[in-house]
C-alpha positions as a printed NumPy array, in Angstrom:
array([[  0.   ,   0.   ,   0.   ],
       [  0.97 ,   3.622,  -0.403],
       [  0.997,   5.327,   2.98 ],
       [  1.702,   8.979,   3.698],
       [  2.714,  10.218,   7.136],
       [  2.022,  13.901,   7.756],
       [  4.595,  15.076,  10.262],
       [  8.155,  13.802,  10.533],
       [  8.751,  14.291,  14.231],
       [ 10.013,  11.44 ,  16.398],
       [  6.674,   9.599,  16.574],
       [  5.742,  10.225,  12.933],
       [  9.13 ,   8.989,  11.728],
       [  9.112,   5.963,  14.039],
       [  5.624,   5.032,  12.845],
       [  6.687,   5.588,   9.243],
       [  9.404,   3.007,   9.852],
       [  6.778,   0.601,  11.285],
       [  4.727,   1.009,   8.114],
       [  7.766,   0.567,   5.863],
       [  8.84 ,  -2.54 ,   7.784],
       [  5.332,  -3.911,   7.177],
       [  5.996,  -3.694,   3.424],
       [  4.295,  -0.426,   2.499],
       [  5.686,   2.348,   0.328],
       [  5.91 ,   5.258,   2.785],
       [  6.085,   8.966,   1.994],
       [  6.832,  11.301,   4.883],
       [  5.638,  14.904,   4.626],
       [  7.475,  17.607,   6.551],
       [  7.781,  21.367,   6.307],
       [ 11.449,  21.446,   7.324],
       [ 13.683,  21.11 ,   4.214],
       [ 16.519,  19.633,   6.294],
       [ 14.281,  16.779,   7.462],
       [ 12.851,  16.154,   3.978],
       [ 16.327,  16.023,   2.437],
       [ 17.696,  13.839,   5.233],
       [ 14.966,  11.224,   4.863],
       [ 14.783,  11.369,   1.059],
       [ 18.513,  11.466,   0.316],
       [ 20.141,   9.711,   3.283],
       [ 17.327,   7.688,   4.9  ],
       [ 17.903,   9.488,   8.207],
       [ 16.027,  11.942,  10.359],
       [ 18.936,  13.303,  12.362],
       [ 16.864,  16.243,  13.593],
       [ 13.932,  14.395,  15.202],
       [ 14.992,  10.726,  15.443],
       [ 18.8  ,  10.506,  15.462],
       [ 18.836,   7.094,  17.199],
       [ 17.846,   5.419,  13.922],
       [ 20.982,   4.934,  11.838],
       [ 19.133,   4.183,   8.602],
       [ 15.467,   4.3  ,   7.712],
       [ 14.102,   1.672,   5.29 ],
       [ 14.667,   2.076,   1.554],
       [ 10.901,   2.104,   0.958],
       [ 10.621,   5.377,   2.903],
       [ 10.971,   8.74 ,   1.218],
       [  9.996,  12.33 ,   2.   ],
       [  8.64 ,  15.465,   0.4  ],
       [  7.659,  18.954,   1.432],
       [  5.047,  19.194,  -1.33 ],
       [  1.533,  18.608,  -0.012],
       [ -0.028,  17.396,  -3.274],
       [  2.867,  15.07 ,  -4.049],
       [  2.752,  13.676,  -0.515],
       [ -0.849,  12.483,  -0.655],
       [ -1.427,  12.016,  -4.4  ],
       [ -1.525,   8.199,  -4.416],
       [ -2.11 ,   7.52 ,  -0.735],
       [ -4.273,   4.602,   0.362],
       [ -3.722,   5.631,   3.986],
       [ -2.791,   9.061,   5.351],
       [ -1.37 ,   9.077,   8.877],
       [ -1.525,  12.333,  10.843],
       [  1.345,  12.808,  13.3  ],
       [  1.187,  16.558,  13.812],
       [  1.136,  18.3  ,  17.193],
       [ -2.518,  18.485,  18.257],
       [ -2.578,  22.266,  18.63 ],
       [ -1.426,  22.763,  15.029],
       [ -3.524,  19.987,  13.492],
       [ -6.469,  22.002,  12.183],
       [ -4.367,  24.665,  10.45 ],
       [ -1.982,  22.078,   8.991],
       [ -4.754,  19.756,   7.813],
       [ -6.796,  22.505,   6.172],
       [ -3.884,  22.817,   3.712],
       [ -4.573,  19.189,   2.668],
       [ -8.344,  19.614,   2.219],
       [ -9.356,  18.45 ,  -1.251],
       [ -5.941,  16.895,  -1.933],
       [ -6.362,  13.529,  -0.182],
       [ -7.783,  10.773,  -2.431],
       [-11.51 ,  10.134,  -1.915],
       [-11.009,   6.518,  -0.809],
       [ -8.027,   7.075,   1.504],
       [ -8.317,   6.234,   5.189],
       [ -7.016,   8.98 ,   7.495],
       [ -5.373,   7.757,  10.701],
       [ -4.647,   9.998,  13.676],
       [ -1.703,   9.333,  15.982],
       [ -2.46 ,  12.549,  17.856],
       [ -3.456,  12.8  ,  21.483],
       [ -5.203,  15.64 ,  23.243],
       [ -7.896,  18.165,  22.539],
       [ -7.899,  21.379,  20.59 ],
       [ -7.489,  24.149,  23.172],
       [ -9.529,  26.789,  21.385],
       [-12.596,  24.577,  20.788],
       [-12.295,  21.712,  23.288],
       [-12.752,  19.269,  20.406],
       [-11.21 ,  15.803,  20.198],
       [ -8.78 ,  15.013,  17.396],
       [-11.339,  12.901,  15.506],
       [-13.596,  15.963,  15.349],
       [-10.749,  18.262,  14.3  ],
       [ -9.515,  15.93 ,  11.542],
       [-12.974,  15.238,  10.115],
       [-13.88 ,  18.94 ,  10.133],
       [-10.581,  20.161,   8.66 ],
       [-10.646,  17.606,   5.836],
       [-14.448,  17.35 ,   5.371],
       [-13.869,  13.654,   5.99 ],
       [-16.656,  11.137,   6.615],
       [-16.235,   9.398,   9.982],
       [-16.188,   6.016,   8.224],
       [-12.78 ,   6.966,   6.779],
       [-11.277,   8.221,  10.051],
       [ -9.271,   5.97 ,  12.361],
       [ -7.435,   6.624,  15.606],
       [ -4.364,   4.633,  16.61 ],
       [ -3.153,   4.576,  20.187],
       [ -1.236,   2.364,  22.551],
       [  1.372,   2.327,  25.295],
       [  4.164,   3.261,  22.908],
       [  7.232,   5.456,  23.14 ],
       [  8.699,   6.663,  19.868],
       [ 12.24 ,   5.699,  20.882],
       [ 11.242,   2.106,  21.717],
       [  9.268,   1.728,  18.503],
       [ 12.136,   3.273,  16.512],
       [ 14.494,   0.672,  18.005],
       [ 12.047,  -2.016,  16.846],
       [ 11.191,  -3.175,  20.348],
       [  7.966,  -5.16 ,  20.564],
       [  4.922,  -2.919,  20.752],
       [  1.181,  -2.955,  20.224],
       [ -1.603,  -0.495,  19.537],
       [ -5.318,  -0.375,  18.861],
       [ -6.74 ,   1.003,  15.615],
       [-10.314,   2.226,  15.936],
       [-12.665,   3.21 ,  13.143],
       [-16.453,   3.242,  12.987],
       [-16.021,   1.174,   9.812],
       [-14.442,  -2.047,  11.108],
       [-13.212,  -3.05 ,   7.634],
       [-11.204,   0.181,   7.416],
       [ -9.754,  -0.437,  10.889],
       [ -8.674,  -3.886,   9.695],
       [ -6.994,  -2.389,   6.613],
       [ -4.984,  -0.023,   8.81 ],
       [ -4.12 ,  -2.749,  11.34 ],
       [ -2.811,  -4.995,   8.572],
       [ -0.81 ,  -2.133,   7.049],
       [  1.065,  -1.437,  10.289],
       [  1.515,  -4.933,  11.721],
       [  4.954,  -6.483,  11.336],
       [  7.377,  -8.69 ,  13.285],
       [  7.661,  -6.232,  16.201],
       [  4.482,  -4.126,  16.013],
       [  0.993,  -5.603,  16.371],
       [ -2.202,  -3.64 ,  15.829],
       [ -5.573,  -4.708,  17.197],
       [ -8.955,  -3.503,  15.918],
       [-11.859,  -1.682,  17.564],
       [-14.825,   0.445,  16.532],
       [-14.633,   2.628,  19.681],
       [-12.882,   5.701,  18.301],
       [-13.532,   7.93 ,  21.314],
       [-12.384,   5.231,  23.739],
       [ -9.135,   4.71 ,  21.847],
       [ -8.457,   8.428,  21.62 ]])
């Protein structure tokens, strides 16, 4: 599958590696040129995740929004919660109609008190059936070092949750499925 990760911080990059290790073609999107070039040209994110010596070959990066999501089957959002709405509004209308959008974000939007599922669906005009939340007792450093980890993927559409769980499960990361989006968030 083609998976895009919006946000190349420590957690976004570590999860991008999980997805790549599961056999997906992963495109990281970042606004910082140094991070984009590091991932694209050297398979490293020395700025946000220096403990990883080399990211998988099936991981690349771009700073171009349209290029990032053009062929995405899954779009993962790993942006700081307080910047999510503004950042995601820039992607409105660019994400393929059938893509599943997965939030790794935790927290609520300070100005509105809304949960991340509400923010993402509003910012992207996304039907709830195509929104999933992923959460678990994970630390980016441990996941980046490929230590065993697990998470739950929740989507109102169970089939979409299963697609996401399959896309991110590999030898060290296992995803379980739920339809309780609010509970997982």
